[in-house]
Amino acid sequence: MRLKSHLNALFVEAFAKAKIDAIPISVTEASQEKFGDYQFNGAMALSKQLGKNPREIATEILNALDTSTLIAKTEIAGPGFINLWLNDAWLSEACQNAFQDDRLSISLKLQSQTVVVDYSGPNMAKEMHVGHLRSTIIGDTLANLLTFLGDRVIRQNHIGDWGTQFGMLVAYLEEQHSDTSANLKDLESFYKAAKSRFDADESFANKAREYVVRIQSNDAHCLVLWQRFIDISLQHCEDVYRELSVKLTREDVKAESFYNDDLVNVIDDLNAKGVLTESEGALCVFLEGSQTPVIVQKKDGGYLYATTDLAALRYRAKTIQADRILYVVDARQAEHFKQVFEVAKISDFVPQSVRLEHIGFGTMMDSSGKPFKTRDGGTVKLIALLDEAVRKAKKSIKEPSKFTSQEIEQLAQVIGIGAVKYADLSINRESNYVFDWDKMLAFDGNTALYMQYAYARIQSIFRKHNASIEGKIVIVDPLEHQLAVMLLRFEEVLIRTSEDASPNQITAYLYEVVTLFMRFYEQNPILKDGVDDITKMSRLQLANLVARTIRLGLEILGIDVVDQL
Ligand code: ARG
């Protein structure tokens, strides 16, 4: 249901009927009993153009406005605002339709696009860190959302599996020759051990350098070792994905190494386009307005992060045929993406029509405002962080005696992981944010637990009712009216979120829905004696809509619900 679009269409009609030669400015969502459900502020802007005062124009628009269906009441306020109240009968029917529809009346996009979502992208040489956690959570949400809206979504995990450090790691792995997976249990210490060996022993360092060359020239022995290393490292990441119930699989992995054979063509084609300049032996692209050039090949012939990204951009545009490509990567890489996007466009690697977007995000901070690290300055192991979330969640269960120990384990998983994900997704993604256990595991406020709790509470109403739900939705109460309007805004919230790739619009919306429902429910009990059958059935259906809205919203965010809490 696209409420706002419906209203806007009525204004377009009214403008034509009143012979006002302008495109009406869109209505805005108001949602206050006093000022209406929507507001139209266009009259003021037209005043100069038409040489009339805004209230006069507002009156003309209102005279032409069709108020026979969707709009119940109008009012001109202040200098010429038009306040609009929606019709209860219309809302009742729209809610009824949503109740009967699996998709809650949220339609599929008319024009489905192919969208690549590049997210997670951990580096295989080291443990995944919190930056990858954010990318993974936000990226997965965007991929879920676009899929739900009907796009063809291609998830791409651009893992870092190539580079000089692998020579060292593979040489060290070979030297250790005991059980590989045991050695690689802790990637961080393995890396450190290899590095100190490299720094201390010249002959090992030489071997490591030799192995870099051998890996790059497809030497079978080194490649086998390298592959084993990547495999195990990837398994670590998959542990995290599983724990997070993130949908990335092996099929989504398109590693940096996948583009190796194409890098020489990237250079040739950039050259043919005439965009390459040699500078101190390196091959660069100088972009207008950019301080630093994009280096695509080093003096020693080596390629760079940017070269691989150019190959990946071309692959995504030409082979996958993406209409839109989202890069969910730390905001600190903004300059890199700005540059490679531009190079890709001026070199025809990517058609002009393809939307390239860097979906940047801020840094996760600890409570003292410093970037999230372990006490000794190392990276926090994500798996340990998630385990801790589950442990803390277990303690937050209010009445553990209601559940079996197995149920408690499951609940803790859903609550703990949900809390971490929701806390991340509910802030403006571009800002830095403070990782705060107490806040994210709170029952009150804009948290996962608040949503999960509301969901479970509604389920308990249904358990008590314990019969089928029939009859019609009839909106009568003012709070009920507000709730209905809010419920019918879901589709437009999702569309906006998909446009600006900002999941916090979904969480903010869910928070409004649930808060409104809680207020409504407090004043209007559903199953209490004395509530007549028609009202009861109507409210049960509204409660059902609220629950399904929460469930769908959380599902898009990759968060589970439970029937009992
Ligand atoms: N591996 C990179 C990092 O850890 C992220 C990869 C992002 N994707 C990309 N196509 N560059 O910073």
Coordinates of C-alpha atoms and ligand atoms in Angstrom, one line a residue:
M1 CA 0.0 0.0 0.0
R2 CA 1.4 3.3 -1.1
L3 CA -0.6 5.8 0.9
K4 CA 1.6 8.8 0.2
S5 CA 1.6 8.1 -3.6
H6 CA -2.2 7.8 -3.5
L7 CA -2.5 11.2 -1.8
N8 CA -0.1 12.8 -4.2
A9 CA -2.0 11.5 -7.1
L10 CA -5.2 13.1 -5.7
F11 CA -3.3 16.4 -5.6
V12 CA -2.1 16.1 -9.2
E13 CA -5.7 15.6 -10.2
A14 CA -6.8 18.6 -8.1
F15 CA -4.2 20.8 -9.7
A16 CA -5.4 19.9 -13.2
K17 CA -9.0 20.4 -12.2
A18 CA -8.2 23.8 -10.6
K19 CA -6.1 24.7 -13.7
I20 CA -3.0 25.3 -11.6
D21 CA -0.1 25.0 -13.9
A22 CA 2.5 23.5 -11.6
I23 CA 3.6 20.1 -10.2
P24 CA 2.3 19.8 -6.7
I25 CA 4.9 19.4 -3.9
S26 CA 4.5 16.0 -2.2
V27 CA 2.5 15.6 1.0
T28 CA 4.3 14.9 4.2
E29 CA 3.5 12.5 6.9
A30 CA 2.2 14.2 10.0
S31 CA 0.5 11.6 12.2
Q32 CA -0.9 13.7 14.9
E33 CA -4.5 13.8 15.8
K34 CA -4.5 17.5 15.9
F35 CA -2.7 18.2 12.6
G36 CA -4.0 15.3 10.6
D37 CA -2.4 12.3 9.1
Y38 CA -0.7 14.1 6.2
Q39 CA 0.0 17.7 5.4
F40 CA 0.3 19.5 2.1
N41 CA 2.6 22.6 2.2
G42 CA 2.7 23.5 -1.5
A43 CA 0.4 26.5 -1.4
M44 CA 3.1 28.9 0.0
A45 CA 5.5 28.1 -2.8
L46 CA 2.9 28.8 -5.4
S47 CA 1.9 32.1 -4.0
K48 CA 4.5 34.2 -5.9
Q49 CA 4.0 32.3 -9.2
L50 CA 0.2 32.7 -9.2
G51 CA 0.1 36.2 -7.6
K52 CA -2.4 35.1 -4.9
N53 CA -2.2 34.6 -1.2
P54 CA -1.5 31.0 -0.1
R55 CA -4.7 30.5 1.8
E56 CA -6.6 31.5 -1.3
I57 CA -4.6 28.9 -3.3
A58 CA -5.2 26.3 -0.6
T59 CA -8.9 26.9 -0.9
E60 CA -8.8 26.5 -4.7
I61 CA -6.9 23.2 -4.3
L62 CA -9.3 22.0 -1.7
N63 CA -12.3 22.8 -3.8
A64 CA -10.9 20.6 -6.6
L65 CA -9.6 17.9 -4.3
D66 CA -11.4 14.5 -4.4
T67 CA -12.5 13.8 -0.9
S68 CA -14.9 11.0 -1.7
T69 CA -12.7 8.1 -0.9
L70 CA -9.4 8.3 0.9
I71 CA -9.7 11.7 2.6
A72 CA -12.3 12.3 5.3
K73 CA -11.6 15.8 6.5
T74 CA -9.4 18.7 5.5
E75 CA -8.5 22.0 7.1
I76 CA -6.5 25.0 6.1
A77 CA -4.1 26.0 8.8
G78 CA -1.6 28.8 9.5
P79 CA -0.3 30.6 6.4
G80 CA -1.8 28.0 4.0
F81 CA -1.0 24.4 5.1
I82 CA -3.6 21.9 4.2
N83 CA -4.1 19.3 6.9
L84 CA -5.6 16.0 5.8
W85 CA -7.3 13.2 7.8
L86 CA -7.9 9.9 6.2
N87 CA -11.2 8.1 6.0
D88 CA -11.8 5.4 8.6
A89 CA -13.9 3.2 6.3
W90 CA -11.2 3.4 3.7
L91 CA -8.5 2.6 6.2
S92 CA -10.5 -0.3 7.6
E93 CA -10.8 -1.8 4.2
A94 CA -7.1 -1.3 3.3
C95 CA -6.1 -3.0 6.6
Q96 CA -8.5 -5.8 5.9
N97 CA -6.8 -6.3 2.5
A98 CA -3.4 -6.3 4.2
F99 CA -4.6 -8.8 6.7
Q100 CA -5.6 -11.2 4.0
D101 CA -2.4 -10.8 2.0
D102 CA 0.8 -12.7 2.6
R103 CA 2.8 -9.7 1.7
L104 CA 0.8 -7.3 3.9
S105 CA -0.3 -5.6 0.7
I106 CA 3.3 -4.7 -0.1
S107 CA 3.7 -5.0 -3.9
L108 CA 6.7 -6.1 -5.8
K109 CA 8.5 -3.4 -7.7
L110 CA 7.1 -2.9 -11.2
Q111 CA 10.6 -2.7 -12.6
S112 CA 12.9 -5.3 -11.0
Q113 CA 16.6 -4.5 -11.2
T114 CA 19.6 -6.6 -10.9
V115 CA 21.5 -5.4 -7.8
V116 CA 24.9 -6.6 -6.7
V117 CA 25.5 -6.2 -3.0
D118 CA 29.2 -6.4 -2.1
Y119 CA 29.4 -7.0 1.6
S120 CA 31.4 -8.6 4.4
G121 CA 34.7 -9.0 2.4
P122 CA 36.9 -10.2 5.2
N123 CA 40.6 -10.7 4.7
M124 CA 41.8 -14.3 4.8
A125 CA 45.2 -13.5 6.4
K126 CA 43.6 -12.3 9.6
E127 CA 40.6 -12.7 11.9
M128 CA 37.4 -10.9 10.9
H129 CA 37.1 -7.7 12.8
V130 CA 34.3 -5.5 13.9
G131 CA 34.4 -3.5 10.7
H132 CA 33.5 -6.7 8.9
L133 CA 30.7 -7.3 11.4
R134 CA 29.0 -4.0 10.5
S135 CA 29.4 -4.6 6.7
T136 CA 28.0 -8.1 7.1
I137 CA 25.0 -7.1 9.1
I138 CA 24.1 -4.0 7.0
G139 CA 24.8 -5.7 3.7
D140 CA 22.7 -8.8 4.5
T141 CA 19.8 -6.5 5.5
L142 CA 20.0 -4.6 2.2
A143 CA 20.1 -7.8 0.2
N144 CA 17.1 -9.2 2.1
L145 CA 15.2 -6.0 1.6
L146 CA 15.8 -5.7 -2.1
T147 CA 15.0 -9.3 -2.6
F148 CA 11.7 -8.8 -0.8
L149 CA 10.9 -5.9 -3.0
G150 CA 11.4 -7.9 -6.1
D151 CA 14.9 -7.1 -7.3
R152 CA 17.3 -9.8 -8.5
V153 CA 19.9 -9.6 -5.9
I154 CA 23.5 -11.0 -6.3
R155 CA 25.4 -11.2 -3.1
Q156 CA 29.1 -10.8 -3.5
N157 CA 31.7 -11.6 -0.9
H158 CA 34.9 -9.9 -2.1
I159 CA 37.2 -11.7 0.3
G160 CA 40.9 -10.6 0.4
D161 CA 42.7 -13.8 -0.5
W162 CA 45.6 -12.4 -2.4
G163 CA 48.7 -10.4 -1.7
T164 CA 52.3 -10.6 -0.5
Q165 CA 51.4 -11.7 3.0
F166 CA 50.3 -15.0 1.8
G167 CA 53.8 -15.9 0.8
M168 CA 54.8 -15.6 4.4
L169 CA 51.8 -17.4 5.7
V170 CA 52.0 -20.3 3.3
A171 CA 55.8 -20.7 4.0
Y172 CA 55.0 -20.8 7.7
L173 CA 52.2 -23.2 7.3
E174 CA 54.5 -25.6 5.4
E175 CA 57.1 -25.3 8.1
Q176 CA 54.6 -26.1 10.9
H177 CA 53.5 -29.3 9.0
S178 CA 51.5 -30.6 11.9
D179 CA 47.8 -30.6 11.8
T180 CA 46.8 -27.6 9.7
S181 CA 43.4 -26.8 11.2
A182 CA 44.8 -26.9 14.8
N183 CA 47.5 -24.5 13.8
L184 CA 45.0 -22.1 12.2
K185 CA 42.6 -22.2 15.1
D186 CA 43.6 -18.8 16.0
L187 CA 44.5 -16.9 12.8
E188 CA 45.6 -13.9 14.8
S189 CA 48.4 -15.7 16.6
F190 CA 49.3 -17.7 13.6
Y191 CA 49.8 -14.4 11.7
K192 CA 51.9 -13.0 14.5
A193 CA 54.1 -16.0 14.8
A194 CA 54.7 -16.0 11.0
K195 CA 55.5 -12.4 11.1
S196 CA 58.0 -12.6 13.9
R197 CA 59.6 -15.6 12.1
F198 CA 59.8 -13.4 9.0
D199 CA 61.4 -10.5 10.9
A200 CA 63.9 -12.7 12.8
D201 CA 65.1 -15.1 10.1
E202 CA 66.5 -13.9 6.8
S203 CA 66.4 -17.3 5.1
F204 CA 62.7 -17.7 6.1
A205 CA 62.0 -14.2 4.8
N206 CA 63.6 -15.1 1.5
K207 CA 61.6 -18.2 1.3
A208 CA 58.4 -16.2 2.0
R209 CA 59.3 -13.8 -0.9
E210 CA 60.0 -16.7 -3.2
Y211 CA 56.6 -18.2 -2.3
V212 CA 54.8 -15.0 -3.2
V213 CA 56.3 -15.4 -6.7
R214 CA 55.5 -19.1 -6.8
I215 CA 51.9 -18.5 -5.8
Q216 CA 51.5 -15.9 -8.4
S217 CA 52.9 -18.1 -11.1
N218 CA 50.5 -20.9 -10.3
D219 CA 53.1 -23.2 -8.7
A220 CA 51.1 -26.4 -7.8
H221 CA 52.8 -27.0 -4.4
C222 CA 52.3 -23.5 -3.2
L223 CA 48.8 -23.2 -4.5
V224 CA 47.7 -26.3 -2.6
L225 CA 49.0 -24.8 0.6
W226 CA 47.5 -21.5 -0.2
Q227 CA 44.1 -23.0 -1.0
R228 CA 44.2 -25.0 2.3
F229 CA 44.9 -21.8 4.2
I230 CA 42.1 -19.9 2.5
D231 CA 39.7 -22.8 3.1
I232 CA 40.3 -22.8 6.8
S233 CA 40.2 -19.1 7.1
L234 CA 36.9 -19.0 5.3
Q235 CA 35.5 -21.6 7.7
H236 CA 36.2 -19.2 10.5
C237 CA 34.1 -16.6 8.7
E238 CA 31.4 -19.1 8.0
D239 CA 31.2 -19.8 11.8
V240 CA 30.5 -16.1 12.2
Y241 CA 27.9 -16.1 9.4
R242 CA 26.1 -19.1 10.9
E243 CA 26.0 -17.6 14.3
L244 CA 24.6 -14.3 12.9
S245 CA 22.2 -16.2 10.5
V246 CA 23.6 -14.2 7.7
K247 CA 22.7 -15.6 4.3
L248 CA 26.2 -15.6 2.7
T249 CA 27.4 -18.9 1.3
R250 CA 30.4 -20.2 -0.6
E251 CA 28.6 -19.5 -3.9
D252 CA 28.6 -15.8 -3.0
V253 CA 32.4 -15.7 -2.6
K254 CA 34.0 -14.0 -5.5
A255 CA 37.5 -13.6 -4.1
E256 CA 40.1 -11.0 -5.1
S257 CA 42.0 -13.9 -6.7
F258 CA 39.1 -14.6 -9.0
Y259 CA 40.0 -11.4 -11.0
N260 CA 43.8 -12.2 -11.2
D261 CA 43.8 -13.3 -14.9
D262 CA 41.8 -10.2 -15.9
L263 CA 44.2 -7.6 -14.3
V264 CA 46.5 -7.5 -17.3
N265 CA 43.4 -6.8 -19.5
V266 CA 42.4 -4.0 -17.1
I267 CA 45.7 -2.3 -17.7
D268 CA 45.6 -2.9 -21.5
D269 CA 42.1 -1.5 -21.8
L270 CA 42.7 1.5 -19.6
N271 CA 45.7 2.1 -21.8
A272 CA 43.7 1.8 -24.9
K273 CA 41.2 4.3 -23.5
G274 CA 44.1 6.7 -23.1
V275 CA 43.6 7.3 -19.4
L276 CA 46.9 5.9 -18.1
T277 CA 49.9 8.0 -17.1
E278 CA 53.3 6.8 -16.1
S279 CA 54.5 8.3 -12.9
E280 CA 57.8 7.3 -11.2
G281 CA 57.5 3.9 -13.0
A282 CA 54.0 3.2 -11.8
L283 CA 50.9 3.3 -14.0
C284 CA 48.3 5.8 -12.8
V285 CA 45.0 7.4 -13.7
F286 CA 44.8 11.1 -12.8
L287 CA 41.3 12.3 -12.2
E288 CA 40.1 15.8 -12.3
G289 CA 39.7 17.3 -8.9
S290 CA 41.5 14.5 -7.2
Q291 CA 44.6 15.1 -5.1
T292 CA 46.1 11.7 -5.5
P293 CA 46.1 9.6 -8.6
V294 CA 44.7 6.0 -8.7
I295 CA 47.7 3.7 -9.0
V296 CA 46.7 0.6 -11.0
Q297 CA 50.1 -1.0 -11.4
K298 CA 53.2 -0.6 -9.3
K299 CA 56.7 -0.1 -10.6
D300 CA 57.5 -3.8 -10.0
G301 CA 54.5 -4.9 -12.0
G302 CA 52.3 -5.7 -9.0
Y303 CA 48.6 -4.8 -9.1
L304 CA 46.7 -3.1 -6.3
Y305 CA 43.4 -3.2 -4.5
A306 CA 42.0 -0.6 -7.0
T307 CA 43.0 -2.7 -10.0
T308 CA 41.1 -5.7 -8.7
D309 CA 38.1 -3.5 -7.9
L310 CA 38.1 -2.2 -11.5
A311 CA 38.1 -5.8 -12.8
A312 CA 35.2 -6.6 -10.3
L313 CA 33.3 -3.5 -11.4
R314 CA 33.5 -4.5 -15.0
Y315 CA 32.5 -8.1 -14.3
R316 CA 29.5 -6.9 -12.3
A317 CA 28.4 -4.5 -15.0
K318 CA 29.1 -6.6 -18.0
T319 CA 28.8 -10.2 -16.9
I320 CA 26.3 -10.0 -14.1
Q321 CA 24.6 -7.1 -15.9
A322 CA 23.9 -5.2 -12.7
D323 CA 21.7 -2.1 -12.8
R324 CA 22.9 -1.1 -9.4
I325 CA 26.0 -2.0 -7.3
L326 CA 26.2 -1.4 -3.6
Y327 CA 29.5 -1.5 -1.8
V328 CA 28.9 -1.9 1.9
V329 CA 32.3 -0.9 3.2
D330 CA 33.8 1.2 6.0
A331 CA 33.4 4.9 5.4
R332 CA 37.1 5.4 5.5
Q333 CA 37.3 3.8 2.0
A334 CA 35.1 6.6 0.6
E335 CA 37.9 8.1 -1.5
H336 CA 38.9 4.7 -2.9
F337 CA 35.4 4.0 -4.2
K338 CA 34.8 7.5 -5.5
Q339 CA 37.9 7.1 -7.5
V340 CA 37.4 3.6 -8.9
F341 CA 33.8 4.4 -9.8
E342 CA 35.0 7.4 -11.8
V343 CA 37.7 5.4 -13.5
A344 CA 35.2 2.7 -14.3
K345 CA 32.8 5.1 -15.9
I346 CA 35.3 7.2 -17.9
S347 CA 36.8 3.9 -19.3
D348 CA 33.5 2.4 -20.2
F349 CA 34.0 -0.5 -17.8
V350 CA 30.6 0.3 -16.5
P351 CA 27.8 2.0 -18.5
Q352 CA 26.7 5.4 -17.4
S353 CA 23.3 4.2 -16.4
V354 CA 24.5 1.8 -13.8
R355 CA 24.2 3.2 -10.2
L356 CA 27.4 2.7 -8.2
E357 CA 27.0 3.4 -4.6
H358 CA 29.4 3.2 -1.7
I359 CA 27.3 2.4 1.4
G360 CA 29.8 3.7 4.0
F361 CA 29.4 3.1 7.7
G362 CA 31.1 4.6 10.8
T363 CA 33.4 3.0 13.3
M364 CA 32.3 0.9 16.3
M365 CA 33.6 2.4 19.5
D366 CA 33.9 1.1 23.1
S367 CA 32.4 2.8 26.1
S368 CA 35.4 5.1 26.4
G369 CA 34.9 6.3 22.9
K370 CA 37.9 4.5 21.4
P371 CA 37.7 2.2 18.4
F372 CA 36.6 -1.3 19.6
K373 CA 39.7 -3.3 20.4
T374 CA 40.9 -5.9 22.9
R375 CA 42.8 -4.6 26.0
D376 CA 46.1 -5.2 24.3
G377 CA 45.0 -3.4 21.2
G378 CA 44.3 -6.5 19.2
T379 CA 41.2 -7.2 17.1
V380 CA 38.2 -8.5 19.0
K381 CA 37.3 -12.0 17.9
L382 CA 33.8 -11.7 16.5
I383 CA 32.9 -15.2 17.5
A384 CA 33.8 -14.4 21.1
L385 CA 31.8 -11.2 21.0
L386 CA 28.7 -13.0 19.7
D387 CA 29.1 -15.8 22.3
E388 CA 29.2 -13.1 25.0
A389 CA 26.0 -11.6 23.6
V390 CA 24.2 -15.0 23.9
R391 CA 25.6 -15.4 27.5
K392 CA 24.3 -12.0 28.5
A393 CA 21.0 -12.6 26.8
K394 CA 20.5 -15.7 28.9
K395 CA 20.7 -13.7 32.0
S396 CA 18.2 -11.2 30.7
I397 CA 15.4 -13.7 30.4
K398 CA 12.8 -12.6 32.9
E399 CA 11.1 -15.8 33.9
P400 CA 13.6 -18.6 33.2
S401 CA 11.4 -21.1 35.1
K402 CA 8.8 -21.0 32.3
F403 CA 11.2 -22.7 29.9
T404 CA 13.2 -25.9 29.5
S405 CA 16.9 -25.5 29.4
Q406 CA 16.9 -26.2 25.7
E407 CA 14.3 -23.5 25.1
I408 CA 16.5 -21.1 27.1
E409 CA 19.5 -21.8 24.9
Q410 CA 17.4 -21.0 21.8
L411 CA 15.9 -17.9 23.3
A412 CA 19.3 -16.6 24.4
Q413 CA 20.5 -17.1 20.8
V414 CA 17.6 -15.2 19.3
I415 CA 17.8 -12.4 21.9
G416 CA 21.5 -12.0 22.0
I417 CA 22.2 -12.1 18.3
G418 CA 19.1 -10.0 17.7
A419 CA 20.4 -7.4 20.1
V420 CA 23.8 -7.0 18.5
K421 CA 22.3 -6.8 15.0
Y422 CA 19.5 -4.4 16.0
A423 CA 21.8 -2.0 17.9
D424 CA 23.9 -1.8 14.7
L425 CA 21.1 -1.3 12.3
S426 CA 19.1 1.2 14.4
I427 CA 21.7 3.9 14.3
N428 CA 22.4 6.1 11.3
R429 CA 24.9 3.9 9.5
E430 CA 27.3 6.8 8.8
S431 CA 27.8 7.7 12.4
N432 CA 30.3 6.1 14.7
Y433 CA 28.5 4.3 17.5
V434 CA 29.3 3.1 21.0
F435 CA 28.9 -0.6 21.6
D436 CA 26.9 -0.8 24.8
W437 CA 25.7 -4.2 26.1
D438 CA 23.2 -2.7 28.6
K439 CA 21.5 -0.5 26.1
M440 CA 21.3 -3.1 23.4
L441 CA 19.8 -5.7 25.8
A442 CA 17.2 -3.4 27.3
F443 CA 13.5 -4.3 27.3
D444 CA 12.6 -0.7 26.8
G445 CA 13.5 1.7 24.0
N446 CA 14.3 1.1 20.4
T447 CA 15.8 -2.4 20.9
A448 CA 15.4 -5.8 19.4
L449 CA 14.1 -7.1 22.7
Y450 CA 11.3 -4.5 22.8
M451 CA 10.1 -5.7 19.4
Q452 CA 10.5 -9.4 20.2
Y453 CA 8.7 -8.8 23.5
A454 CA 5.8 -7.0 21.8
Y455 CA 5.6 -9.8 19.2
A456 CA 5.5 -12.5 21.9
R457 CA 2.9 -10.5 23.9
I458 CA 0.6 -10.4 20.8
Q459 CA 1.1 -14.2 20.3
S460 CA 0.0 -14.7 23.9
I461 CA -3.2 -12.8 23.1
F462 CA -3.9 -15.2 20.3
R463 CA -3.1 -18.2 22.5
K464 CA -5.7 -17.0 25.0
H465 CA -8.2 -16.3 22.3
N466 CA -7.6 -19.8 21.0
A467 CA -10.2 -19.6 18.2
S468 CA -10.3 -18.5 14.6
I469 CA -10.4 -14.8 13.8
E470 CA -13.3 -13.7 11.7
G471 CA -15.2 -10.6 10.8
K472 CA -14.0 -7.3 9.7
I473 CA -11.6 -4.6 10.7
V474 CA -13.6 -1.5 11.9
I475 CA -11.6 1.5 12.8
V476 CA -13.3 3.7 15.4
D477 CA -10.9 4.8 18.1
P478 CA -8.5 7.7 17.4
L479 CA -5.4 5.7 18.5
E480 CA -6.7 2.8 16.3
H481 CA -6.9 5.2 13.4
Q482 CA -3.3 6.3 13.9
L483 CA -2.2 2.8 14.2
A484 CA -3.9 1.9 10.9
V485 CA -2.3 4.8 9.1
M486 CA 1.0 3.8 10.5
L487 CA 0.6 0.1 9.5
L488 CA -0.2 1.1 5.9
R489 CA 3.0 3.1 5.6
F490 CA 5.2 0.1 5.8
E491 CA 5.7 -0.3 2.0
E492 CA 6.8 3.3 1.6
V493 CA 9.2 3.0 4.5
L494 CA 10.7 -0.1 2.8
I495 CA 11.0 1.7 -0.5
R496 CA 12.7 4.7 1.0
T497 CA 15.1 2.4 2.8
S498 CA 16.0 0.6 -0.3
E499 CA 16.7 3.9 -2.1
D500 CA 19.0 5.3 0.5
A501 CA 20.3 2.0 1.9
S502 CA 19.7 3.1 5.5
P503 CA 18.1 0.3 7.6
N504 CA 17.6 2.6 10.6
Q505 CA 14.5 3.8 8.8
I506 CA 13.0 0.4 9.3
T507 CA 13.9 0.2 13.0
A508 CA 12.6 3.7 13.6
Y509 CA 9.3 2.7 11.9
L510 CA 9.0 -0.5 13.9
Y511 CA 9.5 1.4 17.0
E512 CA 6.7 3.8 16.1
V513 CA 4.3 0.9 15.3
V514 CA 5.0 -0.9 18.5
T515 CA 4.9 2.1 20.7
L516 CA 1.6 3.1 19.2
F517 CA 0.2 -0.4 19.6
M518 CA 1.3 -0.6 23.2
R519 CA -0.6 2.7 23.9
F520 CA -3.6 1.5 22.0
Y521 CA -3.6 -1.9 23.8
E522 CA -3.4 -0.3 27.3
Q523 CA -6.4 1.8 26.6
N524 CA -8.3 -0.8 24.6
P525 CA -8.0 -4.3 26.0
I526 CA -8.9 -6.9 23.4
L527 CA -10.1 -10.0 25.3
K528 CA -11.6 -8.4 28.4
D529 CA -15.2 -9.1 29.4
G530 CA -17.5 -6.5 28.0
V531 CA -15.7 -6.0 24.7
D532 CA -18.3 -6.9 22.1
D533 CA -17.5 -9.6 19.5
I534 CA -17.2 -7.2 16.5
T535 CA -14.8 -5.0 18.3
K536 CA -12.8 -8.0 19.6
M537 CA -12.4 -9.5 16.1
S538 CA -11.5 -6.2 14.6
R539 CA -8.8 -5.6 17.2
L540 CA -7.5 -9.1 17.0
Q541 CA -6.9 -8.5 13.3
L542 CA -5.1 -5.3 13.9
A543 CA -3.0 -7.0 16.5
N544 CA -2.2 -9.7 14.0
L545 CA -1.2 -7.0 11.5
V546 CA 1.1 -5.4 14.1
A547 CA 2.7 -8.8 14.8
R548 CA 3.3 -9.6 11.2
T549 CA 4.7 -6.2 10.6
I550 CA 7.2 -6.7 13.4
R551 CA 8.0 -10.2 12.1
L552 CA 8.5 -9.1 8.5
G553 CA 10.5 -6.0 9.6
L554 CA 12.8 -8.1 11.8
E555 CA 13.1 -10.8 9.1
I556 CA 14.4 -8.2 6.7
L557 CA 16.9 -7.1 9.4
G558 CA 17.9 -10.8 9.8
I559 CA 16.4 -11.0 13.3
D560 CA 14.2 -13.8 14.6
V561 CA 11.1 -13.6 16.8
V562 CA 9.8 -16.0 19.4
D563 CA 6.3 -16.9 20.4
Q564 CA 7.0 -16.7 24.1
L565 CA 9.3 -14.6 26.1
Ligands
ARG1 N1 38.7 -6.7 2.1 C1 38.3 -5.3 2.2 C2 38.6 -4.8 3.6 O1 38.7 -5.6 4.5 C3 36.9 -5.1 1.9 C4 36.4 -5.5 0.6 C5 35.3 -4.6 0.1 N2 34.9 -4.8 -1.3 C6 35.5 -4.4 -2.3 N3 35.0 -4.7 -3.5 N4 36.6 -3.6 -2.2 O2 38.8 -3.6 3.7

